[in-house]
Short mmCIF file of C-alpha atoms in Angstrom, two decimals:
data_model
loop_
_atom_site.label_atom_id
_atom_site.label_comp_id
_atom_site.label_asym_id
_atom_site.label_seq_id
_atom_site.Cartn_x
_atom_site.Cartn_y
_atom_site.Cartn_z
CA UNK F 13 33.12 15.03 3.84
CA UNK F 14 34.09 11.53 4.99
CA UNK F 15 31.68 8.98 6.42
CA UNK F 16 32.12 9.74 10.16
CA UNK F 17 31.70 13.48 9.39
CA UNK F 18 28.55 12.75 7.42
CA UNK F 19 27.16 10.64 10.25
CA UNK F 20 27.83 13.34 12.85
CA UNK F 21 26.51 16.15 10.63
CA UNK F 22 23.28 14.23 9.97
CA UNK F 23 22.71 13.60 13.67
CA UNK F 24 23.31 17.27 14.55
CA UNK F 25 20.95 18.39 11.76
CA UNK F 26 18.14 16.05 12.77
CA UNK F 27 18.43 17.10 16.39
CA UNK F 28 17.74 20.67 15.17
CA UNK F 29 14.99 19.57 12.76
CA UNK F 30 12.96 18.08 15.62
CA UNK F 31 12.32 21.66 16.80
CA UNK F 32 10.22 22.22 13.66
CA UNK F 33 7.89 19.29 14.38
CA UNK F 34 5.07 21.41 15.81
CA UNK F 35 5.17 23.89 12.93
CA UNK F 36 5.03 21.03 10.41
CA UNK F 37 2.21 19.31 12.29
CA UNK F 38 0.15 22.50 12.21
CA UNK F 39 0.79 23.03 8.49
CA UNK F 40 -0.08 19.42 7.77
CA UNK F 41 -3.29 19.74 9.74
CA UNK F 42 -4.32 22.44 7.30
CA UNK F 43 -3.23 20.58 4.17
CA UNK F 44 -3.06 16.90 5.08
CA UNK F 45 -3.87 14.60 7.96
CA UNK F 46 -1.57 16.16 10.53
CA UNK F 47 0.90 13.34 10.96
CA UNK F 48 3.91 15.09 9.41
CA UNK F 49 4.98 16.50 12.78
CA UNK F 50 5.15 13.06 14.30
CA UNK F 51 6.77 11.58 11.18
CA UNK F 52 9.52 14.19 11.48
CA UNK F 53 10.02 14.02 15.23
CA UNK F 54 9.82 10.24 15.66
CA UNK F 55 11.69 9.71 12.39
CA UNK F 56 14.53 12.06 13.33
CA UNK F 57 14.97 10.51 16.75
CA UNK F 58 14.95 6.99 15.31
CA UNK F 59 17.57 7.97 12.70
CA UNK F 60 19.82 9.55 15.33
CA UNK F 61 19.63 6.37 17.41
CA UNK F 62 20.33 4.17 14.37
CA UNK F 63 23.31 6.29 13.27
CA UNK F 64 24.83 6.13 16.76
CA UNK F 65 24.76 2.34 16.48
CA UNK F 66 26.55 2.20 13.14
CA UNK F 67 30.11 0.80 13.20
CA UNK F 68 33.00 3.22 12.60
CA UNK F 69 33.76 1.76 9.17
CA UNK F 70 30.22 2.36 7.83
CA UNK F 71 30.33 3.90 4.35
CA UNK F 72 28.22 6.89 3.20
CA UNK F 73 25.94 4.36 1.48
CA UNK F 74 25.52 2.44 4.76
CA UNK F 75 24.66 5.71 6.50
CA UNK F 76 22.02 6.64 3.91
CA UNK F 77 20.48 3.16 4.10
CA UNK F 78 20.37 3.11 7.89
CA UNK F 79 18.75 6.54 7.77
CA UNK F 80 16.13 5.33 5.29
CA UNK F 81 15.22 2.22 7.27
CA UNK F 82 14.99 4.01 10.60
CA UNK F 83 12.91 6.83 9.15
CA UNK F 84 10.50 4.44 7.42
CA UNK F 85 9.95 2.29 10.49
CA UNK F 86 9.62 5.01 13.11
CA UNK F 87 6.16 6.11 11.96
CA UNK F 88 4.99 4.38 8.82
CA UNK F 89 3.24 7.05 6.78
CA UNK F 90 3.10 7.83 3.08
CA UNK F 91 5.62 10.63 3.57
CA UNK F 92 7.97 8.36 5.53
CA UNK F 93 7.79 5.68 2.84
CA UNK F 94 8.42 8.21 0.06
CA UNK F 95 11.35 9.82 1.86
CA UNK F 96 12.87 6.44 2.73
CA UNK F 97 12.57 5.31 -0.89
CA UNK F 98 14.24 8.55 -1.96
CA UNK F 99 17.12 8.02 0.46
CA UNK F 100 17.62 4.47 -0.80
CA UNK F 101 17.65 5.74 -4.38
CA UNK F 102 20.27 8.29 -3.32
CA UNK F 103 22.32 5.65 -1.53
CA UNK F 104 22.71 3.76 -4.80
CA UNK F 105 24.54 6.62 -6.51
CA UNK F 106 27.08 6.59 -3.66
CA UNK F 107 28.12 2.97 -4.19
CA UNK F 108 31.79 2.40 -3.25
CA UNK F 109 32.35 6.02 -2.17
CA UNK F 110 34.18 6.76 1.05
CA UNK F 111 34.08 10.57 0.73
CA UNK F 112 31.17 12.73 -0.37
CA UNK F 113 31.85 15.74 -2.59
CA UNK F 114 29.44 18.49 -3.61
CA UNK F 115 29.00 16.64 -6.91
CA UNK F 116 28.07 13.47 -5.01
CA UNK F 117 25.57 15.39 -2.91
CA UNK F 118 24.02 16.79 -6.09
CA UNK F 119 23.73 13.29 -7.60
CA UNK F 120 22.13 12.05 -4.37
CA UNK F 121 19.48 14.79 -4.31
CA UNK F 122 18.78 14.28 -8.01
CA UNK F 123 18.25 10.52 -7.52
CA UNK F 124 16.12 11.17 -4.45
CA UNK F 125 13.96 13.64 -6.37
CA UNK F 126 13.62 11.14 -9.22
CA UNK F 127 12.42 8.45 -6.82
CA UNK F 128 9.77 10.75 -5.35
CA UNK F 129 8.62 11.84 -8.80
CA UNK F 130 8.19 8.24 -9.86
CA UNK F 131 6.72 6.73 -6.67
CA UNK F 132 4.55 9.72 -5.88
CA UNK F 133 3.63 10.21 -9.56
CA UNK F 134 4.37 13.86 -9.11
CA UNK F 135 5.98 16.67 -11.06
CA UNK F 136 6.98 20.31 -10.55
CA UNK F 137 4.20 22.65 -9.39
CA UNK F 138 2.08 19.82 -7.95
CA UNK F 139 3.08 21.52 -4.69
CA UNK F 140 4.88 18.74 -2.86
CA UNK F 141 8.30 18.02 -1.37
CA UNK F 142 9.33 17.21 -4.96
CA UNK F 143 9.30 20.90 -5.86
CA UNK F 144 11.90 21.50 -3.14
CA UNK F 145 14.07 18.52 -4.05
CA UNK F 146 14.04 19.32 -7.76
CA UNK F 147 14.98 22.95 -7.12
CA UNK F 148 17.75 21.97 -4.69
CA UNK F 149 19.12 19.44 -7.20
CA UNK F 150 19.29 22.21 -9.82
CA UNK F 151 20.85 24.70 -7.41
CA UNK F 152 23.59 22.26 -6.39
CA UNK F 153 24.70 21.87 -10.01
CA UNK F 154 26.61 25.15 -9.97
CA UNK F 155 28.04 24.83 -6.46
CA UNK F 156 31.77 24.51 -5.97
CA UNK F 157 32.44 24.16 -2.24
CA UNK F 158 30.43 22.72 0.64
CA UNK F 159 29.61 26.05 2.25
CA UNK F 160 28.34 27.59 -0.97
CA UNK F 161 26.40 24.39 -1.74
CA UNK F 162 24.61 24.51 1.60
CA UNK F 163 23.67 28.14 1.13
CA UNK F 164 22.42 27.39 -2.37
CA UNK F 165 20.36 24.45 -1.09
CA UNK F 166 18.70 26.54 1.63
CA UNK F 167 17.92 29.32 -0.85
CA UNK F 168 16.48 26.85 -3.39
CA UNK F 169 14.36 25.07 -0.76
CA UNK F 170 13.04 28.42 0.49
CA UNK F 171 12.37 29.49 -3.09
CA UNK F 172 10.37 26.32 -3.75
CA UNK F 173 8.12 26.91 -0.73
CA UNK F 174 7.58 30.51 -1.78
CA UNK F 175 6.98 29.61 -5.42
CA UNK F 176 4.40 26.90 -4.65
CA UNK F 177 2.46 28.55 -1.81
CA UNK F 178 0.11 30.41 -4.21
CA UNK F 179 -0.50 27.19 -6.18
CA UNK F 180 -3.22 24.60 -5.70
CA UNK F 181 -2.07 21.25 -4.27
CA UNK F 182 -2.35 18.47 -6.84
CA UNK F 183 -1.12 15.39 -4.96
CA UNK F 184 -2.03 13.51 -1.80
CA UNK F 185 -4.61 14.49 0.74
CA UNK F 186 -3.90 18.17 0.17
CA UNK F 187 -5.34 17.83 -3.34
CA UNK F 188 -8.76 17.05 -1.89
CA UNK F 189 -8.94 20.61 -0.56
CA UNK F 190 -8.71 21.98 -4.11
CA UNK F 191 -8.88 25.82 -4.11
CA UNK F 192 -8.67 25.93 -0.32
CA UNK F 193 -5.04 24.77 -0.52
CA UNK F 194 -4.06 28.00 -2.30
CA UNK F 195 -2.00 30.31 -0.09
CA UNK F 196 -0.91 27.66 2.40
CA UNK F 197 2.77 26.60 2.25
CA UNK F 198 3.21 22.91 1.38
CA UNK F 199 4.13 20.90 4.50
CA UNK F 200 6.48 18.54 2.62
CA UNK F 201 8.39 21.32 0.86
CA UNK F 202 8.55 23.19 4.18
CA UNK F 203 9.97 20.10 5.91
CA UNK F 204 12.74 19.98 3.31
CA UNK F 205 13.48 23.67 3.87
CA UNK F 206 13.66 23.18 7.64
CA UNK F 207 16.03 20.27 7.11
CA UNK F 208 18.27 22.34 4.82
CA UNK F 209 18.31 25.15 7.41
CA UNK F 210 19.07 22.65 10.18
CA UNK F 211 21.95 21.28 8.09
CA UNK F 212 23.34 24.80 7.69
CA UNK F 213 23.24 25.78 11.36
CA UNK F 214 24.79 22.48 12.39
CA UNK F 215 27.86 22.78 10.20
CA UNK F 216 30.95 22.37 12.41
CA UNK F 217 32.09 25.96 11.76
CA UNK F 218 28.65 27.32 12.73
CA UNK F 219 28.45 25.12 15.80
CA UNK F 220 31.84 26.42 16.86
CA UNK F 221 30.54 29.99 16.55
CA UNK F 222 27.46 29.14 18.59
CA UNK F 223 29.27 27.42 21.45
CA UNK R 86 -21.37 0.54 19.17
CA UNK R 87 -21.96 -3.10 20.03
CA UNK R 88 -18.90 -5.19 19.30
CA UNK R 89 -17.24 -8.24 20.78
CA UNK R 90 -13.88 -6.68 21.51
CA UNK R 91 -11.66 -5.92 24.48
CA UNK R 92 -9.78 -2.71 23.78
CA UNK R 93 -10.03 -1.19 20.28
CA UNK R 94 -6.24 -0.87 20.08
CA UNK R 95 -5.78 -4.56 20.94
CA UNK R 96 -8.31 -5.76 18.36
CA UNK R 97 -5.89 -6.66 15.56
CA UNK R 98 -3.27 -8.37 17.71
CA UNK R 99 -5.94 -10.33 19.53
CA UNK R 100 -7.69 -11.72 16.46
CA UNK R 101 -4.33 -12.69 14.98
CA UNK R 102 -3.49 -14.50 18.23
CA UNK R 103 -6.81 -16.27 17.94
CA UNK R 104 -6.02 -17.44 14.40
CA UNK R 105 -2.61 -18.71 15.53
CA UNK R 106 -4.11 -20.60 18.46
CA UNK R 107 -6.85 -22.11 16.29
CA UNK R 108 -4.65 -23.13 13.36
CA UNK R 109 -1.10 -23.87 14.57
CA UNK R 110 -0.74 -26.58 11.92
CA UNK R 111 -1.36 -24.09 9.07
CA UNK R 112 0.15 -20.71 10.03
CA UNK R 113 2.81 -19.22 12.31
CA UNK R 114 4.53 -15.94 13.05
CA UNK R 115 8.21 -16.01 12.07
CA UNK R 116 9.33 -13.68 14.87
CA UNK R 117 7.47 -12.02 17.70
CA UNK R 118 5.44 -9.51 15.64
CA UNK R 119 1.81 -10.58 15.44
CA UNK R 120 1.45 -8.46 12.28
CA UNK R 121 3.54 -10.87 10.19
CA UNK R 122 1.90 -14.19 9.50
CA UNK R 123 3.38 -16.93 7.26
CA UNK R 124 2.44 -20.47 6.31
CA UNK R 125 3.55 -23.03 8.87
CA UNK R 126 6.25 -24.55 6.63
CA UNK R 127 7.75 -21.24 5.42
CA UNK R 128 10.19 -20.71 3.86
CA UNK R 129 9.60 -23.40 1.25
CA UNK R 130 12.97 -24.01 -0.40
CA UNK R 131 13.08 -23.77 -4.17
CA UNK R 132 9.64 -22.22 -4.56
CA UNK R 133 8.56 -18.65 -5.21
CA UNK R 134 7.14 -16.91 -2.15
CA UNK R 135 4.01 -14.77 -2.37
CA UNK R 136 3.50 -11.95 0.10
CA UNK R 137 0.26 -10.07 0.39
CA UNK R 138 -0.89 -7.47 2.86
CA UNK R 139 -3.24 -4.68 3.68
CA UNK R 140 -5.45 -3.36 6.39
CA UNK R 141 -7.37 -5.48 8.85
CA UNK R 142 -11.13 -5.72 8.89
CA UNK R 143 -11.49 -7.76 5.69
CA UNK R 144 -11.23 -11.35 6.89
CA UNK R 145 -10.80 -13.73 5.25
CA UNK R 146 -9.12 -11.35 2.80
CA UNK R 147 -5.34 -11.02 3.07
CA UNK R 148 -4.49 -13.01 6.20
CA UNK R 149 -6.96 -15.77 5.43
CA UNK R 150 -5.29 -16.76 2.20
CA UNK R 151 -1.92 -17.77 3.64
CA UNK R 152 -1.28 -21.45 3.16
CA UNK R 153 -0.30 -24.24 0.84
CA UNK R 154 -1.18 -23.39 -2.77
CA UNK R 155 -2.00 -19.80 -1.82
CA UNK R 156 0.05 -16.87 -0.43
CA UNK R 157 3.11 -17.67 1.66
CA UNK R 158 2.90 -14.69 3.99
CA UNK R 159 1.01 -11.57 4.89
CA UNK R 160 1.82 -8.23 6.51
CA UNK R 161 -1.11 -7.06 8.59
CA UNK R 162 -2.05 -3.41 9.07
CA UNK R 163 -4.43 -1.82 11.51
CA UNK R 164 -8.11 -1.72 10.57
CA UNK R 165 -8.32 -0.31 7.02
CA UNK R 166 -4.72 0.92 7.07
CA UNK R 167 -1.52 -0.30 5.49
CA UNK R 168 1.14 -2.43 7.16
CA UNK R 169 4.59 -0.84 7.38
CA UNK R 170 7.30 -1.44 4.81
CA UNK R 171 9.37 -3.13 7.50
CA UNK R 172 6.58 -5.60 8.27
CA UNK R 173 6.29 -6.38 4.56
CA UNK R 174 10.06 -6.79 4.37
CA UNK R 175 10.10 -9.10 7.41
CA UNK R 176 7.37 -11.22 5.79
CA UNK R 177 9.46 -11.26 2.61
CA UNK R 178 12.55 -12.56 4.41
CA UNK R 179 10.49 -15.17 6.24
CA UNK R 180 9.04 -16.69 3.05
CA UNK R 181 11.97 -16.34 0.64
CA UNK R 182 12.89 -19.86 -0.44
CA UNK R 183 15.63 -18.70 -2.80
CA UNK R 184 13.48 -18.09 -5.88
CA UNK R 185 12.25 -14.62 -5.09
CA UNK R 186 8.98 -13.18 -3.87
CA UNK R 187 5.85 -11.92 -5.60
CA UNK R 188 3.98 -9.02 -3.97
CA UNK R 189 0.28 -9.48 -4.70
CA UNK R 190 -2.10 -7.01 -3.07
CA UNK R 191 -4.85 -4.49 -3.76
CA UNK R 192 -4.32 -1.15 -5.48
CA UNK R 193 -4.51 1.27 -2.52
CA UNK R 194 -2.16 4.26 -2.09
CA UNK R 195 -0.75 3.45 1.35
CA UNK R 196 -0.20 -0.20 0.49
CA UNK R 197 1.50 0.70 -2.79
CA UNK R 198 3.92 3.10 -1.06
CA UNK R 199 4.85 0.62 1.63
CA UNK R 200 5.18 -2.38 -0.70
CA UNK R 201 7.30 -0.30 -3.10
CA UNK R 202 9.61 0.61 -0.25
CA UNK R 203 9.76 -3.08 0.72
CA UNK R 204 10.90 -3.77 -2.87
CA UNK R 205 13.90 -1.49 -2.18
CA UNK R 206 14.60 -3.12 1.16
CA UNK R 207 14.43 -6.61 -0.37
CA UNK R 208 16.78 -5.51 -3.16
CA UNK R 209 19.38 -4.49 -0.56
CA UNK R 210 19.35 -8.11 0.64
CA UNK R 211 19.39 -9.53 -2.90
CA UNK R 212 15.86 -10.92 -2.76
CA UNK R 213 14.27 -10.40 -6.19
CA UNK R 214 10.65 -9.26 -6.13
CA UNK R 215 7.86 -8.62 -8.61
CA UNK R 216 4.65 -6.74 -7.94
CA UNK R 217 1.12 -7.40 -9.21
CA UNK R 218 -1.81 -5.29 -8.04
CA UNK R 219 -5.37 -6.53 -7.66
CA UNK R 220 -7.49 -3.99 -9.55
CA UNK R 221 -10.77 -5.66 -10.34
CA UNK R 222 -13.40 -3.14 -9.19
CA UNK R 223 -15.07 -1.98 -12.39
CA UNK R 224 -17.06 0.65 -10.51
CA UNK R 225 -13.97 2.48 -9.26
CA UNK R 226 -12.71 3.58 -12.70
CA UNK R 227 -13.96 3.27 -16.28
CA UNK R 228 -12.31 0.74 -18.57
CA UNK R 229 -9.95 3.25 -20.17
CA UNK R 230 -8.44 3.86 -16.72
CA UNK R 231 -8.39 0.17 -15.84
CA UNK R 232 -4.96 0.23 -14.20
CA UNK R 233 -6.18 2.78 -11.62
CA UNK R 234 -8.99 0.56 -10.38
CA UNK R 235 -8.98 -0.49 -6.75
CA UNK R 236 -8.67 -4.14 -5.78
CA UNK R 237 -11.57 -5.93 -4.11
CA UNK R 238 -12.84 -9.50 -3.69
CA UNK R 239 -11.73 -10.71 -7.14
CA UNK R 240 -8.11 -10.86 -5.94
CA UNK R 241 -9.06 -14.31 -4.59
CA UNK R 242 -8.70 -15.66 -8.16
CA UNK R 243 -5.19 -14.21 -8.46
CA UNK R 244 -4.14 -15.66 -5.07
CA UNK R 245 -5.43 -19.05 -6.08
CA UNK R 246 -3.81 -19.13 -9.52
CA UNK R 247 -0.47 -17.58 -8.51
CA UNK R 248 -0.34 -19.78 -5.39
CA UNK R 249 -0.88 -22.90 -7.50
CA UNK R 250 1.81 -21.79 -9.96
CA UNK R 251 4.30 -21.17 -7.14
CA UNK R 252 3.46 -24.53 -5.59
CA UNK R 253 4.23 -26.43 -8.81
CA UNK R 254 7.62 -24.70 -8.99
CA UNK R 255 7.15 -21.95 -11.59
CA UNK R 256 9.77 -19.17 -11.70
CA UNK R 257 9.16 -15.72 -10.22
CA UNK R 258 8.54 -14.23 -13.67
CA UNK R 259 6.10 -17.01 -14.51
CA UNK R 260 4.16 -16.68 -11.26
CA UNK R 261 3.97 -12.91 -11.70
CA UNK R 262 2.78 -13.30 -15.30
CA UNK R 263 0.03 -15.68 -14.17
CA UNK R 264 -1.11 -13.30 -11.42
CA UNK R 265 -1.15 -10.42 -13.92
CA UNK R 266 -3.07 -12.48 -16.47
CA UNK R 267 -5.74 -13.40 -13.91
CA UNK R 268 -6.08 -9.82 -12.65
CA UNK R 269 -6.45 -8.69 -16.26
CA UNK R 270 -9.37 -11.08 -16.76
CA UNK R 271 -11.18 -10.41 -13.47
CA UNK R 272 -14.01 -7.94 -12.89
CA UNK R 273 -15.96 -7.18 -9.70
CA UNK R 274 -18.75 -4.87 -8.66
CA UNK R 275 -20.49 -4.47 -5.31
CA UNK R 276 -23.38 -2.81 -3.56
CA UNK R 277 -23.59 -1.61 0.04
CA UNK R 278 -26.72 -1.67 2.22
CA UNK R 279 -25.43 -0.68 5.66
CA UNK R 280 -22.15 0.85 6.85
CA UNK R 281 -19.33 -0.66 8.82
CA UNK R 282 -18.44 0.61 12.28
CA UNK R 283 -14.72 1.11 12.89
CA UNK R 284 -13.60 -0.35 16.23
CA UNK R 285 -11.30 2.65 16.70
CA UNK R 286 -13.91 5.37 16.26
CA UNK R 287 -17.14 3.54 17.01
CA UNK R 288 -18.77 5.50 14.20
CA UNK R 289 -20.44 4.30 10.99
CA UNK R 290 -18.32 4.71 7.84
CA UNK R 291 -21.22 6.29 5.92
CA UNK R 292 -24.90 7.11 6.34
CA UNK R 293 -27.52 5.52 4.15
CA UNK R 294 -31.20 6.35 4.43
CA UNK R 295 -33.71 3.51 4.66
CA UNK R 296 -34.70 2.06 1.31
CA UNK R 297 -31.50 3.11 -0.46
CA UNK R 298 -28.36 1.35 -1.56
CA UNK R 299 -24.89 2.44 -2.55
CA UNK R 300 -23.86 1.04 -5.94
CA UNK R 301 -20.19 0.40 -6.67
CA UNK R 302 -19.10 0.48 -3.05
CA UNK R 303 -15.49 -0.19 -1.98
CA UNK R 304 -14.41 -2.50 0.81
CA UNK R 305 -13.61 0.35 3.21
CA UNK R 306 -17.03 1.95 2.93
CA UNK R 307 -15.79 4.28 0.21
CA UNK R 308 -18.86 5.74 -1.47
CA UNK R 309 -19.98 4.04 -4.63
CA UNK R 310 -20.43 5.64 -8.01
CA UNK R 311 -24.07 6.34 -7.30
CA UNK R 312 -26.80 5.92 -4.73
CA UNK R 313 -30.20 4.62 -5.66
CA UNK R 314 -33.38 3.07 -4.35
CA UNK R 315 -32.92 -0.45 -3.00
CA UNK R 316 -33.58 -2.92 -5.79
CA UNK R 317 -34.68 -6.54 -5.66
CA UNK R 318 -31.98 -9.21 -5.59
CA UNK R 319 -32.68 -10.05 -9.24
CA UNK R 320 -32.38 -6.43 -10.32
CA UNK R 321 -29.10 -6.06 -8.43
CA UNK R 322 -27.68 -9.22 -10.03
CA UNK R 323 -28.88 -8.13 -13.46
CA UNK R 324 -27.15 -4.76 -13.25
CA UNK R 325 -23.92 -6.11 -11.85
CA UNK R 326 -23.63 -9.14 -14.15
CA UNK R 327 -24.41 -7.03 -17.22
CA UNK R 328 -21.65 -4.59 -16.23
CA UNK R 329 -19.13 -7.40 -15.65
CA UNK R 330 -19.95 -9.29 -18.85
CA UNK R 331 -19.58 -6.04 -20.73
CA UNK R 332 -16.29 -5.16 -19.06
CA UNK R 333 -14.75 -8.58 -19.75
CA UNK R 334 -16.29 -8.65 -23.24
CA UNK R 335 -17.67 -12.14 -22.66
CA UNK R 336 -19.60 -13.68 -25.50
CA UNK R 337 -21.51 -16.90 -26.06
CA UNK R 338 -19.33 -19.93 -25.43
CA UNK R 339 -17.16 -18.19 -22.83
CA UNK R 340 -16.28 -19.95 -19.56
CA UNK R 341 -16.10 -18.16 -16.23
CA UNK R 342 -15.53 -18.59 -12.52
CA UNK R 343 -18.09 -16.76 -10.37
CA UNK R 344 -17.59 -15.36 -6.88
CA UNK R 345 -20.60 -14.05 -4.96
CA UNK R 346 -19.11 -12.40 -1.89
CA UNK R 347 -20.79 -11.14 1.27
CA UNK R 348 -19.38 -7.96 2.83
CA UNK R 349 -19.81 -9.15 6.41
CA UNK R 350 -23.40 -8.70 7.53
CA UNK R 351 -25.38 -10.22 4.71
CA UNK R 352 -26.71 -13.74 5.26
CA UNK R 353 -25.60 -16.61 3.07
CA UNK R 354 -29.22 -17.13 2.01
CA UNK R 355 -29.26 -13.71 0.37
CA UNK R 356 -25.97 -14.46 -1.36
CA UNK R 357 -27.52 -17.59 -2.85
CA UNK R 358 -30.50 -15.56 -4.06
CA UNK R 359 -27.94 -13.40 -5.89
CA UNK R 360 -26.11 -16.47 -7.18
CA UNK R 361 -29.37 -17.88 -8.55
CA UNK R 362 -29.95 -14.91 -10.81
CA UNK R 363 -26.26 -14.61 -11.69
CA UNK R 364 -26.28 -18.24 -12.80
CA UNK R 365 -29.48 -17.81 -14.83
CA UNK R 366 -28.18 -14.70 -16.55
CA UNK R 367 -24.81 -16.17 -17.49
CA UNK R 368 -26.17 -19.49 -18.74
CA UNK R 369 -28.92 -17.57 -20.55
CA UNK R 370 -26.19 -15.83 -22.53
CA UNK R 371 -24.49 -19.11 -23.37
CA UNK R 372 -21.69 -18.59 -20.83
CA UNK R 373 -20.54 -21.68 -18.89
CA UNK R 374 -19.85 -21.44 -15.16
CA UNK R 375 -16.90 -23.78 -14.64
CA UNK R 376 -16.33 -22.88 -11.00
CA UNK R 377 -18.27 -21.01 -8.35
CA UNK R 378 -17.66 -19.58 -4.90
CA UNK R 379 -20.50 -18.29 -2.71
CA UNK R 380 -19.75 -16.94 0.76
CA UNK R 381 -17.65 -14.41 2.63
CA UNK R 382 -14.27 -14.02 0.92
CA UNK R 383 -13.56 -10.30 1.38
CA UNK R 384 -15.50 -8.43 4.03
CA UNK R 385 -15.63 -5.00 5.64
CA UNK R 386 -16.41 -5.92 9.24
CA UNK R 387 -20.20 -5.74 9.57
CA UNK R 388 -20.95 -3.92 6.36
CA UNK R 389 -24.10 -5.27 4.73
CA UNK R 390 -23.98 -5.83 1.01
CA UNK R 391 -22.40 -8.06 -1.57
CA UNK R 392 -20.16 -8.13 -4.59
CA UNK R 393 -20.07 -10.33 -7.65
CA UNK R 394 -16.80 -11.17 -9.42
CA UNK R 395 -16.19 -12.95 -12.69
CA UNK R 396 -12.96 -14.43 -14.00
CA UNK R 397 -12.89 -15.23 -17.71
CA UNK R 398 -11.41 -18.70 -17.96
CA UNK R 399 -9.17 -20.63 -20.30
CA UNK R 400 -7.78 -24.12 -19.65
CA UNK R 401 -4.70 -22.81 -17.83
CA UNK R 402 -6.61 -20.54 -15.47
CA UNK R 403 -9.17 -23.23 -14.69
CA UNK R 404 -6.47 -25.81 -13.94
CA UNK R 405 -4.80 -23.38 -11.52
CA UNK R 406 -8.11 -22.69 -9.75
CA UNK R 407 -8.66 -26.43 -9.39
CA UNK R 408 -5.21 -27.14 -7.92
CA UNK R 409 -5.13 -28.12 -4.23
CA UNK R 410 -4.90 -25.37 -1.61
CA UNK R 411 -5.31 -25.15 2.13
CA UNK R 412 -5.49 -22.25 4.57
CA UNK R 413 -7.47 -21.62 7.76
CA UNK R 414 -10.22 -20.03 5.63
CA UNK R 415 -9.97 -21.69 2.22
CA UNK R 416 -9.67 -25.22 0.97
CA UNK R 417 -9.53 -26.81 -2.47
CA UNK R 418 -8.93 -30.52 -2.77
#
């Protein structure tokens, strides 16, 4: 995937992701402070606007950085800051690249997951977005082509939500609920899943089928 | 709720405008965002910049310590909430004089996330940064979890020392090391007597029955470690000073700086009653008070109560405290 393709694919995916804002808000009201819906909707719109403004010769790194900045500024929340930091960490592994392969995507997700683990002082089974990112990073390791990689990412993100729903939240505001968090899907991990699904339905070949 | 405000949502912007109008010779905003305040002569070429930040509602904390010999800039959040990473980054760019920027602020989750993201943003523009967190509140965590403590009034000492070091031309690593050293040797503890009322909600931050006090209170009305019957001023000072002396392991012959801080609604007279006993206790143990500050240095709107901070001194720390400094709320000649 070259840089203009990446830019367009991201914008299409985020336009789809916005549709999940209400679901994420409701989940976050149960397990957090309820601002995840607005973080996702305002963040996605701000990123789309920022990506439209990028010059044609912007590199994949430029695209990731513009995405991070726009997402962080749209609605400053803990989640927005963590995700933006993760995107910046990912952007560093793409230095000097003009095309993004499945291997590059895997390296990006791995770096992003590492950033969240470190900044958010979180690990697997704490029941956060990190569970999703770590599982997706692992799933992408075996992928060979873009289509298979996307399917693997969606399956891993879905698996992470399913795996962590019965667990007790151990990070952030959700941790204050203690046992009451058991049985509720994690809003952050769910947001990642919805993004992965949005990425899949907005692939050019899928869009062609839909139109 | 009785407050002198216009609209709750305009509160922060309007008090910042007031500060700018009152002190145009000392502070300015570098762009058009009222949430980014820098010293009037920023950026100072060839000197390390210091950016602080945090929620509003604590004046003179954060925004009051921007000036010569103190912080170079501040990112201002809403009442009791963090500024955005972009505001911190804009403050960073506005104060960078080519020698990098120290982030010096209190250990609160939202602030940490946003400052850490600003570190990334600054790195993209090749501005080196270092981070030191104020974490002086001994009541918030026991000594073995010292690094998790929250930052309260004692950060004043770190501002003063790091600001003096930056002013004399120390490198970024040196200024950061000085800030870290001062934080390491600072301890604070506070008590709350009446809650604050948030302009946004109009509701008290906690309820406290008559005749009780909250011991180990935070500066956002976070509950203390325990609640007990209201003690006399001397008893309060005794408990707090004993805890601080213990935490800093001060022995006879030690030198300290003392800060008796009002949380917003406690009269200066009462703070001096606390200082009296603090002074007697320290000198009674053979500890010399080389410097003292009594007044409002870190508040929580109209919360009643006070905190006492001690900084264990050596010659270097004392010299840095005594160096000249000037801001709209703080002066040292």
